[in-house]
Coordinates of C-alpha atoms in Angstrom, one line a residue:
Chain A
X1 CA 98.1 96.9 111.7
X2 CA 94.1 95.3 111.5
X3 CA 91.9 94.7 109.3
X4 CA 88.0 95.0 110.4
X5 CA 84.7 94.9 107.7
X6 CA 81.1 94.8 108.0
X7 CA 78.8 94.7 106.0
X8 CA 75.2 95.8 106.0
X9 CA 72.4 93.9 104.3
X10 CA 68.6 93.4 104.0
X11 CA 68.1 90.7 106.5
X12 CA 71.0 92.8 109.1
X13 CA 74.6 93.2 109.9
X14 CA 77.6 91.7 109.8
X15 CA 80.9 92.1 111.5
X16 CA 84.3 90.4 110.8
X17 CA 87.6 91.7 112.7
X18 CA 91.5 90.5 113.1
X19 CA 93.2 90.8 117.0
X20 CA 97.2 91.5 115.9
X21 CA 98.5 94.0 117.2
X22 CA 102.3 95.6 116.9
X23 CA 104.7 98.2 117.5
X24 CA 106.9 97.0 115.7
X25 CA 107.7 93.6 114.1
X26 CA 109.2 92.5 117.6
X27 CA 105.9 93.7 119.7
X28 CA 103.2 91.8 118.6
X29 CA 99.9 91.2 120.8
X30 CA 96.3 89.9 120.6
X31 CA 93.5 92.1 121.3
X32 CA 90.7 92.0 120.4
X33 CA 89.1 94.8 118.0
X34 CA 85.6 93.9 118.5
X35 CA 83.5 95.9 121.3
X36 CA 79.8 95.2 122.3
X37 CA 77.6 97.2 124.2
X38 CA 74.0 96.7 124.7
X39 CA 70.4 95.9 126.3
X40 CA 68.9 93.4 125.0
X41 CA 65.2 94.2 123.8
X42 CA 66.3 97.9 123.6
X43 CA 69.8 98.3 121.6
X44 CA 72.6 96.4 120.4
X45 CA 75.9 98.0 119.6
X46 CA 79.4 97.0 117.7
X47 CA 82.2 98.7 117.4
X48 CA 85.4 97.9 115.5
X49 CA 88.3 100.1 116.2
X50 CA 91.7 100.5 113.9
X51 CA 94.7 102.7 115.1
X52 CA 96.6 103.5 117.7
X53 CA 95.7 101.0 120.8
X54 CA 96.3 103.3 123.7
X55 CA 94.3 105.9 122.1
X56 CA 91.3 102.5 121.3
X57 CA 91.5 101.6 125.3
X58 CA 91.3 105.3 126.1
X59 CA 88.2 106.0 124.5
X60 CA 86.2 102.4 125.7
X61 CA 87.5 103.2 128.8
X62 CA 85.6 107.0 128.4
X63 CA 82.5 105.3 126.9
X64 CA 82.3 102.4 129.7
X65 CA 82.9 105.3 132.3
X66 CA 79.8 107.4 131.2
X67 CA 77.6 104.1 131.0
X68 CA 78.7 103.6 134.6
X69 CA 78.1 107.0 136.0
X70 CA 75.0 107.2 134.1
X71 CA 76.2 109.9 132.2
X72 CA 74.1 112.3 130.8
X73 CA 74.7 111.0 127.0
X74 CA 76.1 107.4 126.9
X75 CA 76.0 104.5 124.6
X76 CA 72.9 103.4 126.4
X77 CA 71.1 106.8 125.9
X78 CA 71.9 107.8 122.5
X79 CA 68.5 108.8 120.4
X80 CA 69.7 106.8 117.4
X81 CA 72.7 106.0 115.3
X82 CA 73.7 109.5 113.8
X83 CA 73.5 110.8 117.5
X84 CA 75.6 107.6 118.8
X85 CA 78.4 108.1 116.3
X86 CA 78.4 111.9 116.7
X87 CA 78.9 110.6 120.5
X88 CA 81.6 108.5 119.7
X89 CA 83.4 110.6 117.4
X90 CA 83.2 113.4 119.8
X91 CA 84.5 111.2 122.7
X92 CA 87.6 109.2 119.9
X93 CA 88.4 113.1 118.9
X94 CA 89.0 114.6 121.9
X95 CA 91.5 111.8 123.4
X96 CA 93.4 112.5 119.8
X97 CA 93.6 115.6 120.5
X98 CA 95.3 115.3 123.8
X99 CA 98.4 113.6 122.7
X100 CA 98.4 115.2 119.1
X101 CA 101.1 117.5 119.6
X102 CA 103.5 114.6 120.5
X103 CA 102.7 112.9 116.9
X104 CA 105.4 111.9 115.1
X105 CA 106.8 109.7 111.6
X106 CA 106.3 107.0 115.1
X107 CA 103.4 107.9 116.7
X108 CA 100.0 108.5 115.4
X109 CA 97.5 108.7 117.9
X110 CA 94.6 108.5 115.4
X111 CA 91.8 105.8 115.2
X112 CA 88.8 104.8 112.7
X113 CA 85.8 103.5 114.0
X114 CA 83.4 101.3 112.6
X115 CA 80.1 101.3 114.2
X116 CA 77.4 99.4 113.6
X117 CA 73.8 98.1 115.2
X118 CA 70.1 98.7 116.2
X119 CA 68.3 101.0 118.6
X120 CA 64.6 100.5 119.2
X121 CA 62.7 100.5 116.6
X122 CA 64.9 102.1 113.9
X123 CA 66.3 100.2 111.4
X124 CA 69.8 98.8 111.5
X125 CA 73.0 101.2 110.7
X126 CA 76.4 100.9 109.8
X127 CA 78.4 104.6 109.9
X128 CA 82.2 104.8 109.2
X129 CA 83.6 107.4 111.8
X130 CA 86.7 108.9 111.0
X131 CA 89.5 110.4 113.4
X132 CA 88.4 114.0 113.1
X133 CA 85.1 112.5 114.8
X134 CA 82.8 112.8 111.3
X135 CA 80.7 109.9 109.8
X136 CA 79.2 108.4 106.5
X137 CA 76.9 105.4 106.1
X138 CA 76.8 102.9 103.9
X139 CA 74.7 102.9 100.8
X140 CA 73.3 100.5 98.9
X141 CA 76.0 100.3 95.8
X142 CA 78.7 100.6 98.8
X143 CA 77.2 98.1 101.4
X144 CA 79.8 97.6 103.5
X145 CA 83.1 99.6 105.5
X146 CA 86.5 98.6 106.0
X147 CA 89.1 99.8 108.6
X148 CA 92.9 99.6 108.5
X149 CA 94.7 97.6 106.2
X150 CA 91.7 97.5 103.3
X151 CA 93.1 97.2 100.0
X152 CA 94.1 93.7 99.6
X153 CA 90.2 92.4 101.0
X154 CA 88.6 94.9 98.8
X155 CA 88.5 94.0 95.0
X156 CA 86.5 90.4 96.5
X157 CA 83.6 92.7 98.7
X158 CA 83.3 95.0 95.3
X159 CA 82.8 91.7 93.0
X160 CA 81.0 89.6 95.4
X161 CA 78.9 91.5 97.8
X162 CA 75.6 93.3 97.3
X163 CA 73.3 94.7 99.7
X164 CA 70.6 91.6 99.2
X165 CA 72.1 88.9 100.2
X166 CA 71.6 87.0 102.7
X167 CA 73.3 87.0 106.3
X168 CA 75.0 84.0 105.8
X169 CA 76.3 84.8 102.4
X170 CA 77.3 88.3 104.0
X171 CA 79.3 86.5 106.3
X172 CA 80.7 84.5 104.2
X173 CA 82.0 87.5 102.1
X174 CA 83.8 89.1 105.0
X175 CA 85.3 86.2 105.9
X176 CA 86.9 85.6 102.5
X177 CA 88.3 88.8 102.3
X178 CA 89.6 88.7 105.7
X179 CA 91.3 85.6 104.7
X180 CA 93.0 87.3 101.4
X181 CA 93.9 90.2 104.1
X182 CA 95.4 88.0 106.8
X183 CA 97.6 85.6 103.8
X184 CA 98.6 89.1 102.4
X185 CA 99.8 90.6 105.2
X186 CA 101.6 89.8 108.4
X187 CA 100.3 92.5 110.2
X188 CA 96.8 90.8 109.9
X189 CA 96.5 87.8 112.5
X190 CA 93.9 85.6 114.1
X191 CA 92.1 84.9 116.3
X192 CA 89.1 86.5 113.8
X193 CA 86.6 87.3 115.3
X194 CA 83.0 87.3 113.2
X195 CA 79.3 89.0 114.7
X196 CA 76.1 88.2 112.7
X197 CA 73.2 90.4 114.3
X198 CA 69.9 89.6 112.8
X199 CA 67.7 92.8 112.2
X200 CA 64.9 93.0 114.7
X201 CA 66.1 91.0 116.5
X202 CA 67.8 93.6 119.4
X203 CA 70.0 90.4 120.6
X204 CA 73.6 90.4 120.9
X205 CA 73.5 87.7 117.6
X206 CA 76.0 85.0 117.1
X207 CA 79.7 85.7 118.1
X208 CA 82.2 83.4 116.7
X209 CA 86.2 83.2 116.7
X210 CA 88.3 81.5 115.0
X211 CA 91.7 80.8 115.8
X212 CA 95.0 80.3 114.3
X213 CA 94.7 77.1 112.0
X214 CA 90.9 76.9 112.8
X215 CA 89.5 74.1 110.2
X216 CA 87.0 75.6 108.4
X217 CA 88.6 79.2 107.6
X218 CA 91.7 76.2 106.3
X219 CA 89.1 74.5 104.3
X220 CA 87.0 77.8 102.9
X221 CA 91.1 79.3 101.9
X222 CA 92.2 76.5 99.8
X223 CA 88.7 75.9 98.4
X224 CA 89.0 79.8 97.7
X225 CA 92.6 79.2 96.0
X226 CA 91.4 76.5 94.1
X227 CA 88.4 78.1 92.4
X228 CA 90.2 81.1 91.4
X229 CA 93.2 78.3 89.8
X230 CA 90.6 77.1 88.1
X231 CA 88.9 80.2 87.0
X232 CA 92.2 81.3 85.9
X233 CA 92.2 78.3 83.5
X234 CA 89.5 78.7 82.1
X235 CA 89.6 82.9 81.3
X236 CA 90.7 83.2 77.4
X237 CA 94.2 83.4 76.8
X238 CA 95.6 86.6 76.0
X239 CA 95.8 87.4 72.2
X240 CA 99.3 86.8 72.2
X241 CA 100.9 86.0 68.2
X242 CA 101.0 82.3 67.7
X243 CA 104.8 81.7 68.3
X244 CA 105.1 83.8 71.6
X245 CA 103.4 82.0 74.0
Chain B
X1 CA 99.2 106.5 90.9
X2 CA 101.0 103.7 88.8
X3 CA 100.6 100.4 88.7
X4 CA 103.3 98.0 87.1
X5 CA 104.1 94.7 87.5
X6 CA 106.6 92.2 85.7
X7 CA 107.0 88.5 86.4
X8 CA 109.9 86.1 85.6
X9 CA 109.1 82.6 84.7
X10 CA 111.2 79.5 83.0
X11 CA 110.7 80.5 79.4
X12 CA 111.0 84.5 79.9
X13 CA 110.1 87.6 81.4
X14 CA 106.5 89.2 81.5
X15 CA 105.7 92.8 81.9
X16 CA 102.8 95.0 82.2
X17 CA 101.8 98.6 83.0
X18 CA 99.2 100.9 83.5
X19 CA 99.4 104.7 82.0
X20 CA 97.6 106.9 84.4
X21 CA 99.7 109.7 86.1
X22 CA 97.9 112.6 88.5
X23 CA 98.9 115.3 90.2
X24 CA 95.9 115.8 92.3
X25 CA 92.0 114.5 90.3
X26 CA 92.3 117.1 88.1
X27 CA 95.5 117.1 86.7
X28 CA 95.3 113.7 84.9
X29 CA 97.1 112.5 81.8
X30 CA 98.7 109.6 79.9
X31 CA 102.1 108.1 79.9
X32 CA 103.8 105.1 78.7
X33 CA 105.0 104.0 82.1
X34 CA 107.0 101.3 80.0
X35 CA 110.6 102.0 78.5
X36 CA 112.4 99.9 76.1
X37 CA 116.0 100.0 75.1
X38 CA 118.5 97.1 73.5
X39 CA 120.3 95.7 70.6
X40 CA 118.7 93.0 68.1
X41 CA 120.5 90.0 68.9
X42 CA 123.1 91.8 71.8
X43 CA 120.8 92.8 74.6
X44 CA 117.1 93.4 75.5
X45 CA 115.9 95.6 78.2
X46 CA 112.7 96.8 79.7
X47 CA 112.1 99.6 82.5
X48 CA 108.7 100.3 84.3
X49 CA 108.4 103.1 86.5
X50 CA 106.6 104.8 89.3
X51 CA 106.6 107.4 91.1
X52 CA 107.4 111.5 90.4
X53 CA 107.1 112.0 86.8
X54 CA 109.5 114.9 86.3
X55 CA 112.6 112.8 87.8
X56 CA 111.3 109.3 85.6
X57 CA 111.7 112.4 82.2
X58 CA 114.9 113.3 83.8
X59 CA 116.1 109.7 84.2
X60 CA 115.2 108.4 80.8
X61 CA 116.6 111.5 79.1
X62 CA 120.4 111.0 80.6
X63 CA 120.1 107.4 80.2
X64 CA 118.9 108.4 76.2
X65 CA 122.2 111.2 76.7
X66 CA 124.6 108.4 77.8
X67 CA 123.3 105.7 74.6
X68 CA 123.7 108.7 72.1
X69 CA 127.0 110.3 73.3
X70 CA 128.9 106.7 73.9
X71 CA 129.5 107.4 77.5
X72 CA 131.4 104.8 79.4
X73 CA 129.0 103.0 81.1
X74 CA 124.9 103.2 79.2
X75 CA 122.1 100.8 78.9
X76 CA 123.9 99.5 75.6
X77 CA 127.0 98.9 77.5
X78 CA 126.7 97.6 81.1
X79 CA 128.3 94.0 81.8
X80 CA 125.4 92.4 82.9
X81 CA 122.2 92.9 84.6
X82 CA 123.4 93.1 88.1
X83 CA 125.9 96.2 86.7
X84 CA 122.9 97.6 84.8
X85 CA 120.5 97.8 87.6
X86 CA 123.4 99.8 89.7
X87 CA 123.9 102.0 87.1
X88 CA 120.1 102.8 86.5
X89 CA 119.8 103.0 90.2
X90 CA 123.0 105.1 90.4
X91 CA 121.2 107.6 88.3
X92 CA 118.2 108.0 89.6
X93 CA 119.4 108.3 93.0
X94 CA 121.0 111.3 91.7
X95 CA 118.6 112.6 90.3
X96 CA 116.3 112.6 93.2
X97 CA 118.9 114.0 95.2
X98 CA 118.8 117.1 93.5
X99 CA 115.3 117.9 94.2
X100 CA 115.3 116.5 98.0
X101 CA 115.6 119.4 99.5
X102 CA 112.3 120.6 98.2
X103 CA 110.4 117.5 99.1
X104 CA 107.5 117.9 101.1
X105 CA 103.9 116.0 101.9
X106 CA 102.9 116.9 98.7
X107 CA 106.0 116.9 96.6
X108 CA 107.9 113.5 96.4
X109 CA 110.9 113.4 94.1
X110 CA 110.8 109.4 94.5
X111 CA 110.9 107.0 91.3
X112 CA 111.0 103.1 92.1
X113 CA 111.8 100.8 89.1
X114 CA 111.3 97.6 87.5
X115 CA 114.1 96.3 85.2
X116 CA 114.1 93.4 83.6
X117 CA 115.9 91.8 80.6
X118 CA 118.5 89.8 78.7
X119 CA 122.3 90.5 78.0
X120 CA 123.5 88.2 75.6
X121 CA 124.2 84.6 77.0
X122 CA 123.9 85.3 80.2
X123 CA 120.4 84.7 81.6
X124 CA 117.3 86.5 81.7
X125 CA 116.4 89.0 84.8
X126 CA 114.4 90.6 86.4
X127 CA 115.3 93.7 89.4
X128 CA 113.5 95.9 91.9
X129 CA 115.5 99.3 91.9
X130 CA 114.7 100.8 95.5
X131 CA 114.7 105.1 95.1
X132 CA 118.0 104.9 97.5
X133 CA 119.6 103.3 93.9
X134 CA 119.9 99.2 95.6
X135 CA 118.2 96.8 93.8
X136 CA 116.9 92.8 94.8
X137 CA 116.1 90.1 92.5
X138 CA 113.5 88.2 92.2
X139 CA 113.7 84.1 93.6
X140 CA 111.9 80.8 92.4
X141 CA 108.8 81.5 95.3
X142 CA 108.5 85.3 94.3
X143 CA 108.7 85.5 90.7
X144 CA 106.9 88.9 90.3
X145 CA 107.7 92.2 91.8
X146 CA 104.9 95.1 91.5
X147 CA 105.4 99.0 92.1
X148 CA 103.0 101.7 92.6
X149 CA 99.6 100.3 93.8
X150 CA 100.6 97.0 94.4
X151 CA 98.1 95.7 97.4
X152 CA 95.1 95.2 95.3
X153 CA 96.7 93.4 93.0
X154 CA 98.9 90.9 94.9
X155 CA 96.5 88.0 96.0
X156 CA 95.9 86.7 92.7
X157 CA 100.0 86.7 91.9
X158 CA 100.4 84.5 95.6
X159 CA 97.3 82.5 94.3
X160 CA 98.5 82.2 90.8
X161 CA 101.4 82.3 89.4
X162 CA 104.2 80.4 89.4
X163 CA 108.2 80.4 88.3
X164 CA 107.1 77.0 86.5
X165 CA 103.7 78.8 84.0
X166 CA 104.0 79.4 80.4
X167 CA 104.7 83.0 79.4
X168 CA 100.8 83.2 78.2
X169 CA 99.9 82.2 81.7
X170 CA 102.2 84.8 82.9
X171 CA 100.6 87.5 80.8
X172 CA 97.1 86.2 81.7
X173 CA 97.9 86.7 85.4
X174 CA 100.0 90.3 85.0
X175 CA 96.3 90.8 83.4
X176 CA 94.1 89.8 86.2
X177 CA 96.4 91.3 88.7
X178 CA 96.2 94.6 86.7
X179 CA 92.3 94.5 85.8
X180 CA 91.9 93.7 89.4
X181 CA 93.7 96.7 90.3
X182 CA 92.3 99.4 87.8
X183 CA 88.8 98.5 89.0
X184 CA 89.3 99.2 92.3
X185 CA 91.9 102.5 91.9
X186 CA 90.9 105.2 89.7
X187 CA 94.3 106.6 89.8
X188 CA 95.8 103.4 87.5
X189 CA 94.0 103.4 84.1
X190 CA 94.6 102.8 80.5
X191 CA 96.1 102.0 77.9
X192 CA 97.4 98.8 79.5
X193 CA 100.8 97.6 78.1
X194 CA 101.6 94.3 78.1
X195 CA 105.2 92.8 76.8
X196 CA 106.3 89.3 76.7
X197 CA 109.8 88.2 76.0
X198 CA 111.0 84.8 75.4
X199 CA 114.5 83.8 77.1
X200 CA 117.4 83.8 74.7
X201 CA 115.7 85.7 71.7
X202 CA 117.1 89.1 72.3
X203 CA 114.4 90.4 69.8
X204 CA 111.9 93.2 71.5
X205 CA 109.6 90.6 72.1
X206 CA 105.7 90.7 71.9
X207 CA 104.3 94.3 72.7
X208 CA 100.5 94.8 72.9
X209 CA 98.7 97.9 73.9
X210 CA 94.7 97.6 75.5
X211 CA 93.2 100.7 75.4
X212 CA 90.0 101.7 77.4
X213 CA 86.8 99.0 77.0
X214 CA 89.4 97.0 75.4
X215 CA 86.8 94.0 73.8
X216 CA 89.5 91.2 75.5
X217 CA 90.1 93.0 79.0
X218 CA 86.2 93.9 79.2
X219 CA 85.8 90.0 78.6
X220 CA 88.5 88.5 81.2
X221 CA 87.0 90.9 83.1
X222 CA 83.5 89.9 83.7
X223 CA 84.4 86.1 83.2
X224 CA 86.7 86.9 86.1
X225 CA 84.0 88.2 88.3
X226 CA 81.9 85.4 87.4
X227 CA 84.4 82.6 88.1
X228 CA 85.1 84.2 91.8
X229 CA 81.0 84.7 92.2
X230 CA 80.9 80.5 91.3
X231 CA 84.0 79.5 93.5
X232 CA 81.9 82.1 96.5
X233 CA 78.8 80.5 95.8
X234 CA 80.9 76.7 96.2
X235 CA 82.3 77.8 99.2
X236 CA 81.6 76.0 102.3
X237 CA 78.7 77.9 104.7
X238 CA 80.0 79.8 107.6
X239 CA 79.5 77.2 110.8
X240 CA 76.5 79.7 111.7
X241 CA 73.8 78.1 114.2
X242 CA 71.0 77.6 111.7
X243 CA 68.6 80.2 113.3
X244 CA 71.1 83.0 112.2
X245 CA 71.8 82.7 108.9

């Protein structure tokens, strides 16, 4: 399984992603589920990818491949965000479709993409592009996407994150939820990779990873246990009868 | 969807559920998801349920058939609460059984259960009945067990609770867990029904009801969301280079 979130806010974008991969409790891997394409002072692109890996390495292998051979449409020429994730989802669909008819309880050859970034001098987008090669943005009420394994990281992003604030809150954010993800789940491993791109700025932004044990993502998940202990003690009590509790 | 959860600490059992059923958006209604049967004094027991409604009806009505026509083994009989859960299981297996054959992607004839309870001296319990009719217990680092929409829910039981916490602190965090989980599912709504018994009472216990904007769910609630906005805000900063963030 994986866990990948972003989050888009005023100042720009934020990325946060999990490497574990497996087939299979006894075939676990790292890779890494964070993919950046760009030139800088023209475009800066991330993608996030959940689903099946051979499927993920097929279709960066297609999108590196049309960059290379200067390919009519690539990720370099796209006209803007809707076009580049109609691009990708075109490109993720089609090498779906070639190994759908062997899909099984086993196999799924599906995978979710999000993708996020700048081109010129549009603003900033964040578009969730499902298997069937389709997208949605993000809105400001629903600021951010998550891929994969969601549910545990999500009731934190809808309590704590809103569209204005700032990067390094953002980050922040995804990193707690990631956290709840990762202690939740086995599935859900580190390294974690984070990306921080500043809007404007058209530069890859700041790429940090943080490996298994790493202090501060320690630190921020025990602080994290700790304030909800103590916000726990403090809610009221339930209005139980005198003698029952 | 259903959400249910029950956890099992020193001083007795906790219980709490959700009353939402759906068979697709539009075909939503409201059911007591919790089931109560026992003897003043003799034996208490509590059931929580999830999954397809007509085989829960069909499960509670021979369990009812057994109590009222003295069969040989019933919920007012069984030896204890290992022999209980294998008869519950027993019968829903069988129950699903009959209706496997039409199962399909949309049709699942599949109930999992919570059972939990006293029989006279021995001690309290609380069991996970699997569709297939096997059941688990619960142990001194996983005092809670959850059915139906359990992922949203789960982080603040790892966070939280304990085998050692009152019963109040129990309920409080069966709350959380389930405020947490309505919020973010619209498929698990109210009334919320929460039941607290105390070990070695064999009386029914404490059984309270929240309906919808219930005045002391509303308030946990939003004094929830405002503790974990604090604890956020407390946090440590992401180790961003200062330029970024």
């Amino acid at each position: 399984m994986t866990y990948c979130v972003a989050a888009s806010v005023t100042d720009g974008l934020v990325f946060a992603s999990d490497s574990r991969t497996h087939a299979g409790v006894d075939q676990i891997a790292t890779y890494s589920k964070m993919h950046r394409f760009g030139v800088e002072g023209e475009r800066q692109l991330v993608l996030l990818s959940a689903g099946n890996l051979a499927t993920t390495q097929a279709v960066l292998a297609h999108l590196r491949r049309d960059i290379e051979e200067g390919a009519g449409v690539s990720l370099l020429t796209t006209g803007g965000m809707g076009e580049t994730a109609d691009y990708l989802g075109g490109v993720s669909h089609s090498h779906q479709t070639k190994h759908a008819e062997g899909a099984t309880a086993e196999f799924d050859p599906h995978v979710t993409w999000i993708l996020g970034g700048q081109i010129g001098s549009d603003p900033p987008g964040l578009k969730l592009i499902y298997p069937q090669g389709n997208h949605i943005d993000t809105s400001e009420g629903t600021p951010y996407f998550q891929i994969g394994e969601a549910k545990f990281g999500k009731p934190v992003l809808d309590r704590v994150l809103s569209h204005d604030d700032s990067l390094a809150d953002a980050a922040k954010c995804t990193l707690v939820s990631m956290e709840y993800t990762m202690r939740a789940n086995v599935t859900v491993g580190p390294p974690i990779e984070l990306l921080v791109y500043r809007a404007g700025t058209l530069v890859e932004g700041v790429h940090l990873s943080f490996a298994e044990g790493d202090a501060y993502l320690t630190s921020m998940g025990s602080s994290w246990t700790e304030g909800l202990r103590q916000t726990f003690r403090e809610l009221p009590p339930v209005p139980l009868p005198l003698d029952s509790a």
